[in-house]
Amino acid sequence: MAMFSNGGITSPDIWMVISFILIALISIVLNPLVFRHNFYKKSSIARALYMTLSATDFVASIYQSTLLSMGILSPKEEQCVEDHNATFCQKNYYEYSRAATTTEKALGSIAWSLGSIPIVITAVLSLTRWYQITFPLKLLTKRTVGTSLIAFITAVVAYMFCTMFNDASGTVMTMTMQTTKMSAKGDKIYYYVPVVAILIFTWASNIASISTVWTIVKSPVIQGNVEIHARKTRSAIRIVLLNAGNVVWSGLLFSIPLTNSESKAHPTNGVNHSAFVTLIL
């Protein structure tokens, strides 16, 4: 499918792929370390969520980088010439899009699900930490958190697959993003609902994290509990930093409908989107 040249080892496509692989390697190396670090900690809800997040990020990094690289290295499609002309396909191939095949819809559904699940996990992690610190005397069980997380993830995956395979969503394969997306020409509700949902998860997570830090900062330190207070503070700050990537990611999600709905795609929109997804995962 190429991007700016003819795919394969042609420049700059090959350098883009090398860059994406190097970025993915950072995540592939660090996530197992995060998983191992939490594996040896005392059993807790936060430990289980951190391990789930690192495992999901590990799988997503491999999947996203592989899908992106294969798309860029593949040669340009002959259908582009049939739908447009040779000049367009040579100079503006990144603007090309077409109806997605069944396989592409399935692969795209997985890609979007893997890009969204970490945001859901982070939100559940932030809200759980906020609840435990704000209401220390109220028990929050692993079963409750686990059931909620599974329900949210199931809803996200089901929505992605249902909408991608629904004709009303107008699913198209876009060369700019090297994956499928719901067309702006399709039913608007399918186009904007996932973006709004991710924004809700992201900002719920951010508000919970800020509230948690504020609660810790303003709470009096009882003599003998200084270390516990410091540990809670470090944990809350880690969650805030964890949310930083989600804020930018949600901004990219929100910008996709705005930049691609009616106007031509800028050549760097999909590239930046795909690279950042790989990096934050």
mmCIF file of C-alpha atoms in Angstrom:
data_model
loop_
_atom_site.group_PDB
_atom_site.id
_atom_site.type_symbol
_atom_site.label_atom_id
_atom_site.label_comp_id
_atom_site.label_asym_id
_atom_site.label_seq_id
_atom_site.Cartn_x
_atom_site.Cartn_y
_atom_site.Cartn_z
ATOM 1 C CA MET A 1 0.000 0.000 0.000
ATOM 2 C CA ALA A 2 3.082 2.208 0.326
ATOM 3 C CA MET A 3 2.852 5.752 1.646
ATOM 4 C CA PHE A 4 5.025 8.377 -0.029
ATOM 5 C CA SER A 5 7.067 6.281 -2.467
ATOM 6 C CA ASN A 6 6.508 2.760 -3.815
ATOM 7 C CA GLY A 7 6.823 0.661 -0.671
ATOM 8 C CA GLY A 8 9.508 -1.986 -0.201
ATOM 9 C CA ILE A 9 12.979 -0.507 0.264
ATOM 10 C CA THR A 10 12.139 2.737 -1.515
ATOM 11 C CA SER A 11 12.745 5.983 0.367
ATOM 12 C CA PRO A 12 11.210 7.468 2.478
ATOM 13 C CA ASP A 13 8.891 4.486 3.141
ATOM 14 C CA ILE A 14 11.674 2.189 4.344
ATOM 15 C CA TRP A 15 12.959 4.814 6.790
ATOM 16 C CA MET A 16 9.474 5.298 8.171
ATOM 17 C CA VAL A 17 9.175 1.570 8.818
ATOM 18 C CA ILE A 18 12.586 1.450 10.504
ATOM 19 C CA SER A 19 11.555 4.380 12.723
ATOM 20 C CA PHE A 20 8.282 2.690 13.701
ATOM 21 C CA ILE A 21 10.093 -0.553 14.514
ATOM 22 C CA LEU A 22 12.599 1.263 16.721
ATOM 23 C CA ILE A 23 9.771 3.059 18.514
ATOM 24 C CA ALA A 24 7.894 -0.216 18.989
ATOM 25 C CA LEU A 25 11.011 -1.886 20.403
ATOM 26 C CA ILE A 26 11.016 0.615 23.264
ATOM 27 C CA SER A 27 7.558 -0.531 24.284
ATOM 28 C CA ILE A 28 8.315 -4.197 23.619
ATOM 29 C CA VAL A 29 11.335 -4.051 25.930
ATOM 30 C CA LEU A 30 9.890 -1.871 28.697
ATOM 31 C CA ASN A 31 6.467 -3.474 29.113
ATOM 32 C CA PRO A 32 7.844 -6.887 30.209
ATOM 33 C CA LEU A 33 9.992 -5.035 32.757
ATOM 34 C CA VAL A 34 6.911 -3.259 34.091
ATOM 35 C CA PHE A 35 5.032 -6.556 34.215
ATOM 36 C CA ARG A 36 7.891 -8.260 36.079
ATOM 37 C CA HIS A 37 8.202 -5.345 38.526
ATOM 38 C CA ASN A 38 4.532 -5.591 39.489
ATOM 39 C CA PHE A 39 4.485 -9.400 39.426
ATOM 40 C CA TYR A 40 6.661 -9.564 42.554
ATOM 41 C CA LYS A 41 4.601 -6.993 44.457
ATOM 42 C CA LYS A 42 2.018 -7.836 47.071
ATOM 43 C CA SER A 43 -1.331 -8.859 45.571
ATOM 44 C CA SER A 44 -3.660 -5.881 45.130
ATOM 45 C CA ILE A 45 -6.133 -4.382 42.690
ATOM 46 C CA ALA A 46 -3.577 -1.843 41.449
ATOM 47 C CA ARG A 47 -1.000 -4.613 40.878
ATOM 48 C CA ALA A 48 -3.444 -6.646 38.796
ATOM 49 C CA LEU A 49 -4.417 -3.614 36.707
ATOM 50 C CA TYR A 50 -0.807 -2.561 36.081
ATOM 51 C CA MET A 51 0.042 -6.096 34.946
ATOM 52 C CA THR A 52 -3.005 -6.175 32.675
ATOM 53 C CA LEU A 53 -2.056 -2.793 31.210
ATOM 54 C CA SER A 54 1.566 -3.749 30.510
ATOM 55 C CA ALA A 55 0.508 -7.064 28.926
ATOM 56 C CA THR A 56 -2.042 -5.315 26.705
ATOM 57 C CA ASP A 57 0.470 -2.647 25.693
ATOM 58 C CA PHE A 58 3.023 -5.327 24.820
ATOM 59 C CA VAL A 59 0.617 -7.121 22.480
ATOM 60 C CA ALA A 60 -0.632 -3.848 21.004
ATOM 61 C CA SER A 61 2.892 -2.612 20.246
ATOM 62 C CA ILE A 62 3.732 -5.742 18.272
ATOM 63 C CA TYR A 63 0.405 -5.777 16.450
ATOM 64 C CA GLN A 64 0.289 -2.068 15.583
ATOM 65 C CA SER A 65 3.898 -1.858 14.385
ATOM 66 C CA THR A 66 3.568 -5.056 12.315
ATOM 67 C CA LEU A 67 0.317 -3.962 10.685
ATOM 68 C CA LEU A 68 1.690 -0.499 9.944
ATOM 69 C CA SER A 69 5.012 -1.749 8.565
ATOM 70 C CA MET A 70 3.418 -4.361 6.307
ATOM 71 C CA GLY A 71 1.065 -1.753 4.898
ATOM 72 C CA ILE A 72 3.816 0.743 4.129
ATOM 73 C CA LEU A 73 6.175 -1.857 2.613
ATOM 74 C CA SER A 74 3.486 -3.269 0.310
ATOM 75 C CA PRO A 75 3.438 -1.880 -3.255
ATOM 76 C CA LYS A 76 0.830 0.616 -4.352
ATOM 77 C CA GLU A 77 -2.519 -0.829 -5.355
ATOM 78 C CA GLU A 78 -3.440 -0.978 -9.020
ATOM 79 C CA GLN A 79 -7.011 -0.099 -8.094
ATOM 80 C CA CYS A 80 -5.807 3.396 -7.261
ATOM 81 C CA VAL A 81 -5.053 4.017 -10.942
ATOM 82 C CA GLU A 82 -8.433 2.630 -11.915
ATOM 83 C CA ASP A 83 -10.249 4.849 -9.409
ATOM 84 C CA HIS A 84 -8.152 7.981 -10.092
ATOM 85 C CA ASN A 85 -5.138 8.220 -12.395
ATOM 86 C CA ALA A 86 -1.411 7.447 -12.469
ATOM 87 C CA THR A 87 -0.392 10.994 -11.534
ATOM 88 C CA PHE A 88 -2.628 11.047 -8.452
ATOM 89 C CA CYS A 89 -1.382 7.644 -7.286
ATOM 90 C CA GLN A 90 2.242 8.662 -7.724
ATOM 91 C CA LYS A 91 2.100 12.041 -5.998
ATOM 92 C CA ASN A 92 -0.939 11.867 -3.700
ATOM 93 C CA TYR A 93 -1.245 8.206 -2.802
ATOM 94 C CA TYR A 94 -1.598 9.087 0.894
ATOM 95 C CA GLU A 95 -4.983 10.631 0.049
ATOM 96 C CA TYR A 96 -6.262 7.402 -1.493
ATOM 97 C CA SER A 97 -8.984 5.395 0.228
ATOM 98 C CA ARG A 98 -11.388 2.677 -0.844
ATOM 99 C CA ALA A 99 -14.004 0.337 0.560
ATOM 100 C CA ALA A 100 -12.416 -2.034 3.082
ATOM 101 C CA THR A 101 -12.365 -5.790 2.559
ATOM 102 C CA THR A 102 -13.633 -8.229 5.195
ATOM 103 C CA THR A 103 -10.082 -9.078 6.286
ATOM 104 C CA GLU A 104 -9.152 -5.395 6.558
ATOM 105 C CA LYS A 105 -12.252 -4.716 8.646
ATOM 106 C CA ALA A 106 -11.280 -7.498 11.047
ATOM 107 C CA LEU A 107 -7.664 -6.324 11.304
ATOM 108 C CA GLY A 108 -8.797 -2.722 11.702
ATOM 109 C CA SER A 109 -11.249 -3.669 14.453
ATOM 110 C CA ILE A 110 -8.449 -5.366 16.389
ATOM 111 C CA ALA A 111 -6.131 -2.393 15.853
ATOM 112 C CA TRP A 112 -8.669 0.137 17.124
ATOM 113 C CA SER A 113 -9.607 -2.118 20.044
ATOM 114 C CA LEU A 114 -5.965 -2.490 21.099
ATOM 115 C CA GLY A 115 -5.560 1.275 20.816
ATOM 116 C CA SER A 116 -8.574 1.901 23.057
ATOM 117 C CA ILE A 117 -8.291 -0.819 25.717
ATOM 118 C CA PRO A 118 -5.237 0.726 27.467
ATOM 119 C CA ILE A 119 -7.214 3.942 27.910
ATOM 120 C CA VAL A 120 -10.053 1.969 29.522
ATOM 121 C CA ILE A 121 -7.641 0.150 31.838
ATOM 122 C CA THR A 122 -5.973 3.424 32.832
ATOM 123 C CA ALA A 123 -9.371 4.949 33.602
ATOM 124 C CA VAL A 124 -10.357 1.997 35.788
ATOM 125 C CA LEU A 125 -6.961 2.154 37.514
ATOM 126 C CA SER A 126 -7.314 5.886 38.229
ATOM 127 C CA LEU A 127 -10.903 5.609 39.436
ATOM 128 C CA THR A 128 -10.011 2.637 41.648
ATOM 129 C CA ARG A 129 -7.110 4.501 43.252
ATOM 130 C CA TRP A 130 -9.330 7.560 43.784
ATOM 131 C CA TYR A 131 -12.059 5.461 45.426
ATOM 132 C CA GLN A 132 -9.659 3.636 47.737
ATOM 133 C CA ILE A 133 -8.004 6.844 48.941
ATOM 134 C CA THR A 134 -11.199 8.906 49.187
ATOM 135 C CA PHE A 135 -13.225 6.167 50.899
ATOM 136 C CA PRO A 136 -10.664 4.079 52.815
ATOM 137 C CA LEU A 137 -13.296 2.415 55.007
ATOM 138 C CA LYS A 138 -15.395 1.160 52.092
ATOM 139 C CA LEU A 139 -14.279 -2.177 50.682
ATOM 140 C CA LEU A 140 -13.628 -2.409 46.955
ATOM 141 C CA THR A 141 -13.136 -6.010 45.854
ATOM 142 C CA LYS A 142 -11.054 -7.350 42.975
ATOM 143 C CA ARG A 143 -14.130 -9.076 41.659
ATOM 144 C CA THR A 144 -16.032 -5.799 41.363
ATOM 145 C CA VAL A 145 -13.171 -4.061 39.588
ATOM 146 C CA GLY A 146 -12.436 -7.068 37.370
ATOM 147 C CA THR A 147 -16.076 -7.464 36.350
ATOM 148 C CA SER A 148 -16.346 -3.754 35.525
ATOM 149 C CA LEU A 149 -13.143 -3.836 33.490
ATOM 150 C CA ILE A 150 -14.212 -6.900 31.521
ATOM 151 C CA ALA A 151 -17.592 -5.294 30.822
ATOM 152 C CA PHE A 152 -15.985 -2.082 29.540
ATOM 153 C CA ILE A 153 -13.458 -3.930 27.371
ATOM 154 C CA THR A 154 -16.137 -6.230 25.955
ATOM 155 C CA ALA A 155 -18.273 -3.217 25.064
ATOM 156 C CA VAL A 156 -15.340 -1.489 23.331
ATOM 157 C CA VAL A 157 -14.345 -4.554 21.293
ATOM 158 C CA ALA A 158 -17.961 -5.370 20.394
ATOM 159 C CA TYR A 159 -18.606 -1.799 19.265
ATOM 160 C CA MET A 160 -15.466 -1.695 17.117
ATOM 161 C CA PHE A 161 -16.291 -4.944 15.343
ATOM 162 C CA CYS A 162 -20.005 -4.198 14.939
ATOM 163 C CA THR A 163 -19.459 -0.742 13.489
ATOM 164 C CA MET A 164 -16.579 -1.753 11.225
ATOM 165 C CA PHE A 165 -18.729 -4.505 9.709
ATOM 166 C CA ASN A 166 -21.875 -2.355 9.557
ATOM 167 C CA ASP A 167 -22.487 -0.940 6.088
ATOM 168 C CA ALA A 168 -24.034 2.196 7.607
ATOM 169 C CA SER A 169 -20.651 3.190 9.045
ATOM 170 C CA GLY A 170 -19.104 3.340 5.576
ATOM 171 C CA THR A 171 -15.870 1.599 6.590
ATOM 172 C CA VAL A 172 -12.966 2.503 4.317
ATOM 173 C CA MET A 173 -9.315 1.511 4.052
ATOM 174 C CA THR A 174 -7.203 4.666 4.230
ATOM 175 C CA MET A 175 -3.612 4.800 3.020
ATOM 176 C CA THR A 176 -2.856 7.732 5.316
ATOM 177 C CA MET A 177 -3.499 5.650 8.444
ATOM 178 C CA GLN A 178 -2.685 2.268 6.904
ATOM 179 C CA THR A 179 -5.819 0.810 8.499
ATOM 180 C CA THR A 180 -9.588 1.025 8.318
ATOM 181 C CA LYS A 181 -11.755 3.772 9.721
ATOM 182 C CA MET A 182 -15.398 4.726 9.679
ATOM 183 C CA SER A 183 -16.099 7.112 6.839
ATOM 184 C CA ALA A 184 -17.469 10.589 7.507
ATOM 185 C CA LYS A 185 -19.892 9.898 4.666
ATOM 186 C CA GLY A 186 -21.448 7.063 6.649
ATOM 187 C CA ASP A 187 -23.865 7.289 9.564
ATOM 188 C CA LYS A 188 -22.554 10.086 11.819
ATOM 189 C CA ILE A 189 -23.388 8.260 15.050
ATOM 190 C CA TYR A 190 -20.970 5.453 14.162
ATOM 191 C CA TYR A 191 -18.305 8.017 13.312
ATOM 192 C CA TYR A 192 -18.363 10.084 16.498
ATOM 193 C CA VAL A 193 -19.502 7.737 19.294
ATOM 194 C CA PRO A 194 -16.120 5.979 19.771
ATOM 195 C CA VAL A 195 -14.300 9.318 19.854
ATOM 196 C CA VAL A 196 -16.678 10.725 22.481
ATOM 197 C CA ALA A 197 -16.488 7.499 24.524
ATOM 198 C CA ILE A 198 -12.677 7.566 24.605
ATOM 199 C CA LEU A 199 -12.720 11.239 25.585
ATOM 200 C CA ILE A 200 -15.079 10.415 28.479
ATOM 201 C CA PHE A 201 -12.780 7.627 29.703
ATOM 202 C CA THR A 202 -9.726 9.867 29.352
ATOM 203 C CA TRP A 203 -11.113 12.836 31.242
ATOM 204 C CA ALA A 204 -12.732 10.680 33.913
ATOM 205 C CA SER A 205 -9.290 9.195 34.454
ATOM 206 C CA ASN A 206 -7.631 12.616 34.552
ATOM 207 C CA ILE A 207 -10.153 14.097 36.980
ATOM 208 C CA ALA A 208 -9.879 11.059 39.262
ATOM 209 C CA SER A 209 -6.076 11.286 39.239
ATOM 210 C CA ILE A 210 -6.023 14.995 40.019
ATOM 211 C CA SER A 211 -8.575 14.503 42.787
ATOM 212 C CA THR A 212 -6.477 11.658 44.233
ATOM 213 C CA VAL A 213 -3.307 13.742 44.335
ATOM 214 C CA TRP A 214 -5.201 16.644 45.886
ATOM 215 C CA THR A 215 -6.696 14.396 48.565
ATOM 216 C CA ILE A 216 -3.248 13.060 49.456
ATOM 217 C CA VAL A 217 -1.599 16.483 49.487
ATOM 218 C CA LYS A 218 -4.201 18.101 51.729
ATOM 219 C CA SER A 219 -4.534 15.131 54.121
ATOM 220 C CA PRO A 220 -2.598 15.476 57.399
ATOM 221 C CA VAL A 221 0.386 13.187 57.856
ATOM 222 C CA ILE A 222 -0.003 11.056 60.966
ATOM 223 C CA GLN A 223 3.209 10.305 62.819
ATOM 224 C CA GLY A 224 4.385 6.804 61.941
ATOM 225 C CA ASN A 225 2.514 6.803 58.612
ATOM 226 C CA VAL A 226 4.931 9.017 56.689
ATOM 227 C CA GLU A 227 6.134 6.155 54.480
ATOM 228 C CA ILE A 228 2.566 5.077 53.697
ATOM 229 C CA HIS A 229 1.672 8.655 52.777
ATOM 230 C CA ALA A 230 4.744 8.949 50.539
ATOM 231 C CA ARG A 231 3.978 5.632 48.849
ATOM 232 C CA LYS A 232 0.412 6.719 48.100
ATOM 233 C CA THR A 233 1.710 10.010 46.722
ATOM 234 C CA ARG A 234 4.155 8.263 44.387
ATOM 235 C CA SER A 235 1.420 5.921 43.217
ATOM 236 C CA ALA A 236 -0.954 8.786 42.467
ATOM 237 C CA ILE A 237 1.724 10.727 40.590
ATOM 238 C CA ARG A 238 2.506 7.658 38.484
ATOM 239 C CA ILE A 239 -1.138 7.453 37.479
ATOM 240 C CA VAL A 240 -1.148 11.142 36.521
ATOM 241 C CA LEU A 241 1.928 10.616 34.337
ATOM 242 C CA LEU A 242 0.311 7.517 32.868
ATOM 243 C CA ASN A 243 -2.643 9.652 31.820
ATOM 244 C CA ALA A 244 -0.439 12.163 29.985
ATOM 245 C CA GLY A 245 -0.138 9.930 26.924
ATOM 246 C CA ASN A 246 -3.872 9.281 26.954
ATOM 247 C CA VAL A 247 -4.574 13.009 26.811
ATOM 248 C CA VAL A 248 -2.562 13.395 23.598
ATOM 249 C CA TRP A 249 -3.992 10.144 22.199
ATOM 250 C CA SER A 250 -7.558 11.330 22.832
ATOM 251 C CA GLY A 251 -6.650 14.625 21.166
ATOM 252 C CA LEU A 252 -5.527 12.719 18.070
ATOM 253 C CA LEU A 253 -8.734 10.694 18.089
ATOM 254 C CA PHE A 254 -10.762 13.888 18.302
ATOM 255 C CA SER A 255 -8.773 15.500 15.482
ATOM 256 C CA ILE A 256 -9.318 12.643 13.012
ATOM 257 C CA PRO A 257 -12.982 13.500 12.286
ATOM 258 C CA LEU A 258 -12.141 17.205 12.125
ATOM 259 C CA THR A 259 -9.211 16.853 9.714
ATOM 260 C CA ASN A 260 -10.508 14.048 7.528
ATOM 261 C CA SER A 261 -14.270 14.486 7.424
ATOM 262 C CA GLU A 262 -14.678 16.738 4.448
ATOM 263 C CA SER A 263 -11.215 17.957 3.516
ATOM 264 C CA LYS A 264 -8.290 16.094 2.006
ATOM 265 C CA ALA A 265 -5.990 14.342 4.410
ATOM 266 C CA HIS A 266 -2.714 16.047 5.191
ATOM 267 C CA PRO A 267 0.148 13.649 4.408
ATOM 268 C CA THR A 268 1.397 13.662 7.994
ATOM 269 C CA ASN A 269 -1.933 13.153 9.779
ATOM 270 C CA GLY A 270 -2.017 9.376 9.502
ATOM 271 C CA VAL A 271 1.739 9.047 9.959
ATOM 272 C CA ASN A 272 1.728 11.022 13.206
ATOM 273 C CA HIS A 273 -1.362 9.151 14.397
ATOM 274 C CA SER A 274 0.137 5.713 13.750
ATOM 275 C CA ALA A 275 3.551 6.582 15.168
ATOM 276 C CA PHE A 276 2.097 7.990 18.361
ATOM 277 C CA VAL A 277 -0.182 4.996 18.883
ATOM 278 C CA THR A 278 2.842 2.723 18.609
ATOM 279 C CA LEU A 279 4.906 4.920 20.936
ATOM 280 C CA ILE A 280 2.410 5.300 23.773
ATOM 281 C CA LEU A 281 1.586 1.615 23.695
#
